[in-house]
Short mmCIF file of C-alpha atoms in Angstrom, two decimals:
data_model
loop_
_atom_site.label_atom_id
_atom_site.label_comp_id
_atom_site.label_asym_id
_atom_site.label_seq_id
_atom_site.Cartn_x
_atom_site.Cartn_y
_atom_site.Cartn_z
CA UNK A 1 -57.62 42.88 -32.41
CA UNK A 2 -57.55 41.60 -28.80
CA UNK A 3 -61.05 42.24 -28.23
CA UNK A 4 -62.51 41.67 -24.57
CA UNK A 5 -59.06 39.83 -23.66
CA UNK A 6 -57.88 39.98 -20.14
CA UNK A 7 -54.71 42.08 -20.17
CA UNK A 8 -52.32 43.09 -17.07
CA UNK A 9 -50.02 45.36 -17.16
CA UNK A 10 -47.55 46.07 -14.05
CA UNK A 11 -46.42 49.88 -13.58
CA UNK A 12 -49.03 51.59 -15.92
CA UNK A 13 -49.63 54.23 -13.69
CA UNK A 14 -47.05 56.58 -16.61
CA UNK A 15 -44.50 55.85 -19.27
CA UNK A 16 -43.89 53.21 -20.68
CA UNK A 17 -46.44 51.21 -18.61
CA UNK A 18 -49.26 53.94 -19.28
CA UNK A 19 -48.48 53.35 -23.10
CA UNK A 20 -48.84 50.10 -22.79
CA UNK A 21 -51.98 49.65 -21.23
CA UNK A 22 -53.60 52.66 -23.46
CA UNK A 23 -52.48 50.72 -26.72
CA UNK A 24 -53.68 47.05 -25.95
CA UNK A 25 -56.99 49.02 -24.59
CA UNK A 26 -57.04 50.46 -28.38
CA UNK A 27 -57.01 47.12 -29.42
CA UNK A 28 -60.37 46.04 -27.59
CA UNK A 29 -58.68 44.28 -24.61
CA UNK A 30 -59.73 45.05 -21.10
CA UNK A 31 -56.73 46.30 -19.44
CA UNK A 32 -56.16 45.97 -15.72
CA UNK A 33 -52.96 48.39 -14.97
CA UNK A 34 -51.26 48.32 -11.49
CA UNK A 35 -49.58 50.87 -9.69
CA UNK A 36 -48.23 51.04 -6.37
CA UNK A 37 -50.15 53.78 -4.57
CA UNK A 38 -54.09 54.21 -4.78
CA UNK A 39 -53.45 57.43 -6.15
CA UNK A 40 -51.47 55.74 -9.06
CA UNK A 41 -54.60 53.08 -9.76
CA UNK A 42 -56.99 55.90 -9.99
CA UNK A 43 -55.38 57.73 -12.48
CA UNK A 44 -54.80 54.79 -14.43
CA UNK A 45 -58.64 54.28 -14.14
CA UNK A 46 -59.19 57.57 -15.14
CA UNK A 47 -57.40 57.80 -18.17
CA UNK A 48 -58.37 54.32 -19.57
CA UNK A 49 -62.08 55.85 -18.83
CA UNK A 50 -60.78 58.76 -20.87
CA UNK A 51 -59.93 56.68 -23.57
CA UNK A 52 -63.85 54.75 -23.27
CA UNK A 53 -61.31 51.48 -22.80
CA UNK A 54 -62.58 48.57 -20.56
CA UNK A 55 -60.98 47.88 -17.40
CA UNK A 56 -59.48 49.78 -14.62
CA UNK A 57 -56.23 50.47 -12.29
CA UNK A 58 -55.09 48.24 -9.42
CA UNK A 59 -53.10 49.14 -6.74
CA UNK A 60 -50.23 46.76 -5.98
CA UNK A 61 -46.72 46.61 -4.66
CA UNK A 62 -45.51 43.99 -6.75
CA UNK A 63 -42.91 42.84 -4.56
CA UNK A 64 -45.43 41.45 -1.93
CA UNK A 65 -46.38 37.88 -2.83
CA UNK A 66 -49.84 38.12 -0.75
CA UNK A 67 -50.71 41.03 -2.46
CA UNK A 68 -50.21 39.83 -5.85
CA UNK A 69 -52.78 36.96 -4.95
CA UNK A 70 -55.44 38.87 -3.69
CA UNK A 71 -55.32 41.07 -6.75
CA UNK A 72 -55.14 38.58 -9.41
CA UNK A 73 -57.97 36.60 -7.88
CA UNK A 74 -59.99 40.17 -7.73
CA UNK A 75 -58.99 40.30 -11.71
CA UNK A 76 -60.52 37.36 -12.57
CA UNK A 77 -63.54 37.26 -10.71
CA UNK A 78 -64.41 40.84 -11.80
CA UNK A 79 -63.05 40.59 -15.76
CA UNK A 80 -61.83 37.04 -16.27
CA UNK A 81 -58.44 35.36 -16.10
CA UNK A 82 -55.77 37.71 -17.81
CA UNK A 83 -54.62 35.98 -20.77
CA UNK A 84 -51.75 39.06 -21.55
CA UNK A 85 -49.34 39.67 -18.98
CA UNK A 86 -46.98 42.62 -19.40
CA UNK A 87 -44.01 43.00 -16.72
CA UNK A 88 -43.46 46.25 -16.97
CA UNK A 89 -42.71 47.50 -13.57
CA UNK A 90 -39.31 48.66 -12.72
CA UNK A 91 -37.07 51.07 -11.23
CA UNK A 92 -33.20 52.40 -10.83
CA UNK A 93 -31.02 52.54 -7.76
CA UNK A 94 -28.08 53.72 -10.21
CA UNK A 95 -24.43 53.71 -8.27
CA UNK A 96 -20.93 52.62 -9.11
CA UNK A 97 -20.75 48.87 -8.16
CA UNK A 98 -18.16 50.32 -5.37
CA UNK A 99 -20.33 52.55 -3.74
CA UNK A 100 -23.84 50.41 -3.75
CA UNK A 101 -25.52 49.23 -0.70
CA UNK A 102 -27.06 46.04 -0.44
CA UNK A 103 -30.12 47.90 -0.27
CA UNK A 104 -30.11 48.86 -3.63
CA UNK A 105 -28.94 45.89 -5.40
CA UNK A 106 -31.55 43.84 -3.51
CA UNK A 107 -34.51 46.77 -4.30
CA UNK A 108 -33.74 46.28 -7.88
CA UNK A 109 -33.63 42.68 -7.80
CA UNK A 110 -36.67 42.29 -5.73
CA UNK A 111 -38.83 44.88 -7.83
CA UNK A 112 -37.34 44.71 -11.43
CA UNK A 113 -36.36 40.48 -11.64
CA UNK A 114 -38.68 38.74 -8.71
CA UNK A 115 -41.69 40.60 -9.44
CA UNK A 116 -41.60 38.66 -12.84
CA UNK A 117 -40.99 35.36 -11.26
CA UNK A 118 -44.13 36.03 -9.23
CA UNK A 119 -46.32 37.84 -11.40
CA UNK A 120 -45.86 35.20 -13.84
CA UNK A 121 -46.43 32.28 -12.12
CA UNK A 122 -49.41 33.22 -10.45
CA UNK A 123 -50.94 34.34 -13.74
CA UNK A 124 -49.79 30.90 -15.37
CA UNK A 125 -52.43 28.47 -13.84
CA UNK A 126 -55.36 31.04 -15.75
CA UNK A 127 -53.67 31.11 -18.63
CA UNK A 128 -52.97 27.27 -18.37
CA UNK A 129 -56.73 26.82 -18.13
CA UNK A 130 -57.57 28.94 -20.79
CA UNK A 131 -55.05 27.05 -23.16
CA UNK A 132 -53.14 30.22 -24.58
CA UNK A 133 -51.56 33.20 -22.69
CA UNK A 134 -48.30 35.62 -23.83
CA UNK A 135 -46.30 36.91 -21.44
CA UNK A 136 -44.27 39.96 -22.62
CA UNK A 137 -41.67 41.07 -20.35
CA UNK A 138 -39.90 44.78 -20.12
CA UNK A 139 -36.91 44.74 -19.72
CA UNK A 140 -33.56 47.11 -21.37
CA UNK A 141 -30.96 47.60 -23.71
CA UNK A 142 -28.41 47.95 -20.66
CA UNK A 143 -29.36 44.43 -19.84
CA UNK A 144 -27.88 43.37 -23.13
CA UNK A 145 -25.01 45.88 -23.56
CA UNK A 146 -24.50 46.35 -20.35
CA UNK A 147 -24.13 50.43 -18.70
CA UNK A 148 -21.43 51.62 -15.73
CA UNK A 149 -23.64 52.70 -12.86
CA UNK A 150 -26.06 50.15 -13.05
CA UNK A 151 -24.57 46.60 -12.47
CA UNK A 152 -27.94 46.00 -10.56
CA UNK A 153 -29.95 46.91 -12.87
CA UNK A 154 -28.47 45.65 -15.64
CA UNK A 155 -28.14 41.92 -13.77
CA UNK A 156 -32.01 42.44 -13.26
CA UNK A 157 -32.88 43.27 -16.82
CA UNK A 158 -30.44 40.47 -18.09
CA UNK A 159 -31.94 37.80 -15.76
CA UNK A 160 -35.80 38.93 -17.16
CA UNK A 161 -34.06 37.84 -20.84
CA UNK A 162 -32.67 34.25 -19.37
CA UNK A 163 -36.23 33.82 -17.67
CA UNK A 164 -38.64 34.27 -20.18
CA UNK A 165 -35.94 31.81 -22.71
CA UNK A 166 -36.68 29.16 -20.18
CA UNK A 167 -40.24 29.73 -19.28
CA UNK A 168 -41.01 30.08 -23.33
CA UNK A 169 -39.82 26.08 -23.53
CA UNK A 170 -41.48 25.37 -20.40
CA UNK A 171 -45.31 26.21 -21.50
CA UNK A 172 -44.61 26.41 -25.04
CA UNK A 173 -46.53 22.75 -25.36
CA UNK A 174 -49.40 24.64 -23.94
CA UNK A 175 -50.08 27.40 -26.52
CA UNK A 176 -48.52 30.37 -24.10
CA UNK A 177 -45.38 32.75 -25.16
CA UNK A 178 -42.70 34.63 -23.22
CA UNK A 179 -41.09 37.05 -24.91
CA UNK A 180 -38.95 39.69 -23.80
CA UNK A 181 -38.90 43.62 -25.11
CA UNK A 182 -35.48 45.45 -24.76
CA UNK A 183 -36.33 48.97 -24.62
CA UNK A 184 -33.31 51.43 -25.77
CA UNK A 185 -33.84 55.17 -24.21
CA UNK A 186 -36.92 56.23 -24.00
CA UNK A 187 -38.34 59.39 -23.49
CA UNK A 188 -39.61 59.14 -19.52
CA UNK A 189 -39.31 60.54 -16.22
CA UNK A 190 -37.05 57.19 -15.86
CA UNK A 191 -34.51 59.09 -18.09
CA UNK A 192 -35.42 62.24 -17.58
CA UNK A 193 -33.27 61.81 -14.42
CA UNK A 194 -30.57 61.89 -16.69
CA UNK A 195 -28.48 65.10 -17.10
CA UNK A 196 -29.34 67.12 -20.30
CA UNK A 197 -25.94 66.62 -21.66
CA UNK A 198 -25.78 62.59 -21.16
CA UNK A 199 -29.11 62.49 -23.46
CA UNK A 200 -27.95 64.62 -26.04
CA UNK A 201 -24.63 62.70 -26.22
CA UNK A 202 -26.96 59.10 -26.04
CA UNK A 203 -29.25 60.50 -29.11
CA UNK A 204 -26.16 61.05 -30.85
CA UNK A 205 -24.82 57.61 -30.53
CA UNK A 206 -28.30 56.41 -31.87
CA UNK A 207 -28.72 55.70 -35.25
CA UNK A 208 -32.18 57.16 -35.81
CA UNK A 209 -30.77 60.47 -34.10
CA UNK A 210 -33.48 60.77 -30.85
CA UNK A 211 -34.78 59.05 -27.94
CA UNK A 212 -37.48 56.82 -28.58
CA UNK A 213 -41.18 56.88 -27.24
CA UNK A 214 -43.05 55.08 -25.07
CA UNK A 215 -45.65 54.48 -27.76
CA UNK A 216 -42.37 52.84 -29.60
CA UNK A 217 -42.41 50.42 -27.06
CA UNK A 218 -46.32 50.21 -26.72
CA UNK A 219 -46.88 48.67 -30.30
CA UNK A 220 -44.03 46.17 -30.35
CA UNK A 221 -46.15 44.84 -26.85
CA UNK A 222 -48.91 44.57 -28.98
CA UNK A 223 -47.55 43.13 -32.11
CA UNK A 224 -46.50 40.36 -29.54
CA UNK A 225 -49.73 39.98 -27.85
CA UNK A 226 -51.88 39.66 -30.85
CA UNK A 227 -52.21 37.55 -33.68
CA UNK A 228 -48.76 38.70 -35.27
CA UNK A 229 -46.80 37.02 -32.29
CA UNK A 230 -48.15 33.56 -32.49
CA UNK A 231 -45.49 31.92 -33.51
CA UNK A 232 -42.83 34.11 -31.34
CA UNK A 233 -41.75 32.79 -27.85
CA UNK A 234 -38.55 33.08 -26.36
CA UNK A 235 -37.33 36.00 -27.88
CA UNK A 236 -36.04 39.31 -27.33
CA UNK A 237 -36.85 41.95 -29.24
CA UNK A 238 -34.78 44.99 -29.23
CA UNK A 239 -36.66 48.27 -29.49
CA UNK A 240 -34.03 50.81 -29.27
CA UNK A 241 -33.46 52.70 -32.73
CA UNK A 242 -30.01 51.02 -33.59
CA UNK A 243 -28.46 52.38 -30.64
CA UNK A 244 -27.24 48.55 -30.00
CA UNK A 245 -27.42 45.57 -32.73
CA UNK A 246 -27.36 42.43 -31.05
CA UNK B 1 -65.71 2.17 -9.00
CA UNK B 2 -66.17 4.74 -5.93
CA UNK B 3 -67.20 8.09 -6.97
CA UNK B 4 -64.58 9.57 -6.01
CA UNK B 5 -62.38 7.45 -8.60
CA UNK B 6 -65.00 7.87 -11.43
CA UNK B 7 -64.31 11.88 -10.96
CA UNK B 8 -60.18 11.32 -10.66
CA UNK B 9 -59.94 8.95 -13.88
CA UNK B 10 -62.37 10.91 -15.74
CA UNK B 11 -59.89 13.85 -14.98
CA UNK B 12 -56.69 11.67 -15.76
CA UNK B 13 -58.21 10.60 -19.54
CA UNK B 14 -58.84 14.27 -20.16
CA UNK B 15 -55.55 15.84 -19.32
CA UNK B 16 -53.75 13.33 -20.59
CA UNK B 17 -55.46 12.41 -23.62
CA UNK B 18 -55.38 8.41 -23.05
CA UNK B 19 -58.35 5.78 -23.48
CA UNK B 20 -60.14 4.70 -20.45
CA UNK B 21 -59.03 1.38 -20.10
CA UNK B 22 -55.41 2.64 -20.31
CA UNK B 23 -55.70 4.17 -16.73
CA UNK B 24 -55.67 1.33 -14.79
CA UNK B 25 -55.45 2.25 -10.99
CA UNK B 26 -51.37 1.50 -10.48
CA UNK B 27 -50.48 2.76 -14.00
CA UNK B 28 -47.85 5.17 -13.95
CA UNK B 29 -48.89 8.72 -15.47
CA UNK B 30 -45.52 9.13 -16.66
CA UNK B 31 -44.00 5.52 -17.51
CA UNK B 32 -47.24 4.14 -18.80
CA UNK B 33 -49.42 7.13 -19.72
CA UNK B 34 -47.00 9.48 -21.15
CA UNK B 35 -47.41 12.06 -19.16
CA UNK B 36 -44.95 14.63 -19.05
CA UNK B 37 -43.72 16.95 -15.88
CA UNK B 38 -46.26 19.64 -16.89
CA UNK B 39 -49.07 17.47 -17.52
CA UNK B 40 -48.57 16.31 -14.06
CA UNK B 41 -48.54 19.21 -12.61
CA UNK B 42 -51.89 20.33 -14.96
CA UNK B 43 -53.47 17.35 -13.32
CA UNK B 44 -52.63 18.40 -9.65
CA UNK B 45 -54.16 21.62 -10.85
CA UNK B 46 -57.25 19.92 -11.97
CA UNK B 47 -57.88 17.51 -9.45
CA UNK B 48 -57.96 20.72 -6.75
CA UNK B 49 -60.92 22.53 -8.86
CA UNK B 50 -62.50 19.39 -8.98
CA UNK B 51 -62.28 18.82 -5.61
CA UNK B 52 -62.17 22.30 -4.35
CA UNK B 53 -59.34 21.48 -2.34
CA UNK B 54 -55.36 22.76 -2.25
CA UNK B 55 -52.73 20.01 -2.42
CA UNK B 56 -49.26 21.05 -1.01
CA UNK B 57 -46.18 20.74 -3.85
CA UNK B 58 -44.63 18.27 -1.44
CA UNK B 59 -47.87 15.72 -1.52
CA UNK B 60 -48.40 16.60 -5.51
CA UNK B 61 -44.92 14.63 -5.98
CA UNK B 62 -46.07 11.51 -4.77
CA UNK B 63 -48.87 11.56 -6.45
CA UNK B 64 -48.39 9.47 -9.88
CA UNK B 65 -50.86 6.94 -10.35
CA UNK B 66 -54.92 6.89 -10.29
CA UNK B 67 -54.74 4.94 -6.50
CA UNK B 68 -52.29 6.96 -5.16
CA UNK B 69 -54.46 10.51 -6.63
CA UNK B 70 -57.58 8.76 -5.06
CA UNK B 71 -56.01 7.49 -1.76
CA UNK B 72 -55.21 11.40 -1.53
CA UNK B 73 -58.19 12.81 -2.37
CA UNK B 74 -60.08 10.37 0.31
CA UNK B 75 -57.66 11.07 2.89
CA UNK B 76 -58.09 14.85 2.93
CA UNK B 77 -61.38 16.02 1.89
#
């Protein structure tokens, strides 16, 4: 149980991220989930009301530094410092490496791979003080295999995995993990976008025959953050039904 | 002893988990303490809540003994 811990979860506003932050809340923690319109934190504070959890949404663009600041210290003065940080928020800006702008390699850099630089660090003094924290970071399957289309996505997700290796041996000595969840395809609007015929042909190609779930994804973040992932840091754990064996 | 160095060496033997007499005001936190870089950068950490103040990465590096954390500490609050 993870009773009346601090946990924040980036991009909980639906999918994965919503998971997320509804499973640790079944656990007892008080979940803080972020989203990047007002609209998004309400409903995220709705449905954790819904589900009689503690703890509410937060509106934040995590690619703003100031912002980040001003929410965390809001956190912690209103619940405590966050002891569980999940790095879940992400999105694609899919194009052949020949066709894609700077714009969209540096969106997906600055929202999918910064965003965890930041996020973490500022959350690092609390946990610091509080002598324990886990970090769990989201990132993908393509960031380990690798996909056409999404070289910067792919470089994003794959940079999370080197991050949270060095980070783990950084604050190891001080009772805090960073681990790393490789999601395979999951069923969400992320890969929804997909065309009907590219997820049938993906399914196939995965061993347990279907897409996985966001709730898949949900308990692995929870195994982590609880008592079962004391003695993991570092390492990356691939949640993707077979579809790649690393 | 100032009070301003009782509060600083009081901080030093916690975070770093040495006797008293050990932290003598031009021992080294690393060479003669043991410190290591993130328990220097803990006690940065701890000397601003104790003192309520921020101290810029770029002053935080030259701080590594008790004088040097106190000369800092009297200079800027």
């Amino acid at each position: 149980m993870l009773t009346n811990q601090v946990a924040l979860v980036t991009g909980a506003s639906r999918g994965i991220g919503k998971a997320i932050a509804l499973d640790l809340a079944a656990q007892g923690a008080i979940v803080i989930g972020t989203a990047t319109s007002e609209n998004g934190a309400q409903a995220i504070s709705d449905y954790l009301k819904e589900a009689g959890a503690k703890g509410r949404g937060a509106c934040l663009n995590v690619t703003e530094p100031e912002m980040i600041t001003e929410v965390l210290s809001a956190i912690t003065k209103e619940f405590g410092t966050p002891t569980i940080l999940v790095n879940n928020a992400g999105i694609t800006r899919d194009n052949l490496l020949m066709r894609m702008k700077d714009e969209e390699w540096d969106d997906i850099i600055q929202t999918n791979l910064n965003s965890v630089f930041r996020m973490s660090k500022a959350c690092l003094r609390g946990m610091m003080k509080a002598k324990g924290g886990r970090i769990i970071n989201i990132a993908s399957v393509v960031g380990v295999m690798g996909n056409a289309g999404q070289t910067n996505y792919a470089a994003a997700k794959a940079g999370i995995i080197g991050f949270s290796k060095s980070l783990a041996r950084e604050v190891g000595a001080r009772n805090i993990t960073v681990n790393t969840i490789a999601p395979g395809f999951i069923d969400t609007d992320m890969t929804k976008a997909l065309p009907e015929e590219q997820r049938e042909a993906l399914a196939k190609q995965i061993p347990l025959q279907c897409l996985g779930q966001p709730e898949d994804i949900a308990k692995s973040v929870t195994f982590l953050a609880g008592e079962g992932g004391a003695y993991i840091t570092g390492q990356t754990l691939n949640v993707n039904g077979g579809m790649y064996m690393v | 002893m100032s009070d301003i160095q009782e509060r600083v060496k009081k901080i030093v033997v916690e975070q770093l988990g040495v006797e008293e007499d050990q932290v003598t005001a031009d021992a080294s936190f690393v060479d003669d303490l043991g410190a290591d870089s993130l328990d220097t950068v803990e006690l940065v950490m701890a000397l601003e809540e104790e003192f309520d103040c921020e101290i810029p990465d770029e002053e935080a590096e030259k701080i590594s003994t008790l004088a040097q954390a106190v000369a800092y500490v009297e200079a800027n609050l």
